[in-house]
Structures are given as structure tokens and as C-alpha cells.
Amino acid sequence: MNTTTADRTESDGATSSTETTTGESDERTNAAWREYSFAGDPVLSVADLNVWYDDDHALKDISIDIPEKSVTALIGPSGCGKSTFLRCLNRMNDRIKSCRVEGSVAFNGQDIYADGTNLVELRKRIGMVFQHPNPFPKSIRDNVAYAPRKHGDLDRGLVPRLLGREETEKENELVERCLRDAALWSEVEGRLDDNALGLSGGQQQRLCIARCLAVDPEIILMDEPASALDPIATAKIEDLIEDLAEEYTVVIVTHNMQQAARISDQTAVFLTGGELVEYGDTDQVFENPRSQRVEDYITGKFG
Ligand SMILES: Nc1ncnc2c1ncn2[C@@H]1O[C@H](COP(=O)(O)OP(=O)(O)OP(=O)(O)O)[C@@H](O)[C@H]1O
Ligand SMILES: [Mg+2]
């Protein structure tokens, strides 16, 4: 069994913290609050990550190791950098002009920020689901099969069709498997050719998860995937996330403290100023936080 700690950059412990939001007490952060040991190698290993939007320093010296096949929750008040951090994990921030990233993010030991990284391949391996479901205005089937067709994983173009080598069977199997894995199959199996925009919000979000699964990812990043959904749809997404973690690594941003406590294995708490203040086993973070500010945040004193 290998053990690994979340923070390898500071050995002495304390750093000073000066920025606070209203009601957030001042305290010196401690590297020990981010130490988290787990079995196995990390699937993602982030070291000394700093992010700026122009001159605005949005994330400061983030180092964290994320174990595979588990759920990692990212929590913290609005504007503390959770979405920014999530986008660093598959280089979505590359699309934001003002954004500059320093540091490294190793995915199975390979730095995704190294020159020559194939971003299309990277985003297939590390997929993303957003706050508001964003299915394509196409059929349910087309939504799931779109990327595999586009990437050539399914032969559906004119040439294979003319040659009689169209992979209809393979596509049907893929669509069914992904919709089953996204816990949506039983609700849509009779209407795969209907427009996806006719589905409910919760169904659309599960379709987006199915679409993400169709390219065979290893990691699924989710930014508040249930915040636009009603309690029943939210419960379905939560159950689904727990099931997905048996095969995939899930990293989820949530504002819902109960949700983080219910579904995650480990929790990372970001606070004002773009710092990762505490990281550890979810039960420990919620029941016995090491940082006073984290305790204040979790108990609703600010944020
Ligand atoms: N595209 C952008 N351009 C400029 N600044 C940005 C951009 N995106 C985020 N920021 C800034 O970076 C900081 C972190 O923002 P981020 O969206 O990551 O926070 P968050 O924790 O996800 O907040 P929320 O909980 O409200 O979604 C904020 O100060 C924000 O204003
Ligand atoms: Mg956000």
C-alpha cells in the first residue's frame, strides 16, 4: 500500500492568511490540514498550481492528490476558485484568454500541461458535466452517439454506409449501455429518436452524463450538476454519482453541504483568496474540521 499526502510543497506548516470575507475569521493556514493518506496511486496529482485572470490571482499554490474510483467534493464560498480549479483538471481554462496557469497536473503520472498534450484526447479521458444541462438540439440517440461518431469510434459516415459497413449494431449497444449507466435507459428506451430538449431537466442532466460516458472517460468533472434540479432529480443524480464512482473517478463542485457529506469520499475546502485550506476524508472534514474557518463555513457562519 502506498500512502501519499496532499501537500508536498510546505513542510513547516503555517502560512499567513489575510483575506477574509465578512464574518470569516482570520487564521494562519497549516499544511497539515491538507494531508490526506489513501491507498493506491493518485489518478490526479496537482502540484503548486497557481491561476491568474489577468492580474487577479484566483488560485494560490494548490497541491492535492486525488484517488481513483472515488468521489472528491470541492466546496467553499462563491468566488473562492472551485470552478477555476475544476477547469484546470482538463485544461478548459485554455479557452479563457485572460487565464494563466502555472504548476502541474499529473494525470496517471503525465503532466497534462506539458507541451504536445492532445487536448481532444485529454478531454475524452477527463470529461465534464456542467451546472445547467446542455444537450444538443438533436435526438437522444444522437446526443450519446455524437462524439464516438465524430471521433471515428463508430463508422457511420457516407462511405461505410455505401460499403454496407455502417456500425448500427455497435452504436445501438453503445447508446443503450451509456443510457443504462446514466440511469436513464428505462425512461427513454421507447423514444430514442425524440429531441433531447423534450426531456425534463433531471433527464437532460443524466443524458449529458451518458454523453460524457460514451467516449469512455476515466475521470468525470462535475460543476454543481444538480443545483438547477428539484429534490427528486437531485437524489437520482446523487445515487448515480455514487454508482459511477465504482468505475470512474468523480470530482464534483457543490454548494450543497449535505450533498458533499452524503456522496463524497474526500472533501477539499477552498476559502476566500483562492486557497485550499483543508482536504481529507469527508467524515473527518465535516465532523472534526482542523481549520476554524472551515468549521465556521460548514456550520453556516459565513459564505
Ligand atoms: N472567465 C473569467 N475571467 C475573469 N475572472 C474570472 C473568470 N472566471 C472566474 N474568475 C474569477 O476568479 C475567481 C474564482 O472564480 P470561480 O468561478 O472559480 O469561483 P467559484 O468558487 O466557482 O464560485 P461560485 O461558487 O460562485 O461558482 C473569482 O474572483 C472570479 O471573479
Ligand atoms: Mg463555480
PDB file of C-alpha atoms and ligand atoms in Angstrom, residues 82-84 223-224 253 255, ligand 2:
ATOM      1  CA  LYS A  82     -13.759  25.919  -7.268  1.00  0.00           C
ATOM      2  CA  SER A  83     -14.816  26.143 -10.918  1.00  0.00           C
ATOM      3  CA  THR A  84     -11.427  27.553 -11.857  1.00  0.00           C
ATOM      4  CA  ASP A 223     -19.607  21.600 -11.646  1.00  0.00           C
ATOM      5  CA  GLU A 224     -22.717  21.828  -9.445  1.00  0.00           C
ATOM      6  CA  VAL A 253     -18.176  21.020  -7.074  1.00  0.00           C
ATOM      7  CA  HIS A 255     -22.684  24.287  -2.760  1.00  0.00           C
TER       8      HIS A 255
HETATM    9 MG    MG B   2     -18.291  27.973  -9.772  1.00  0.00          MG
END
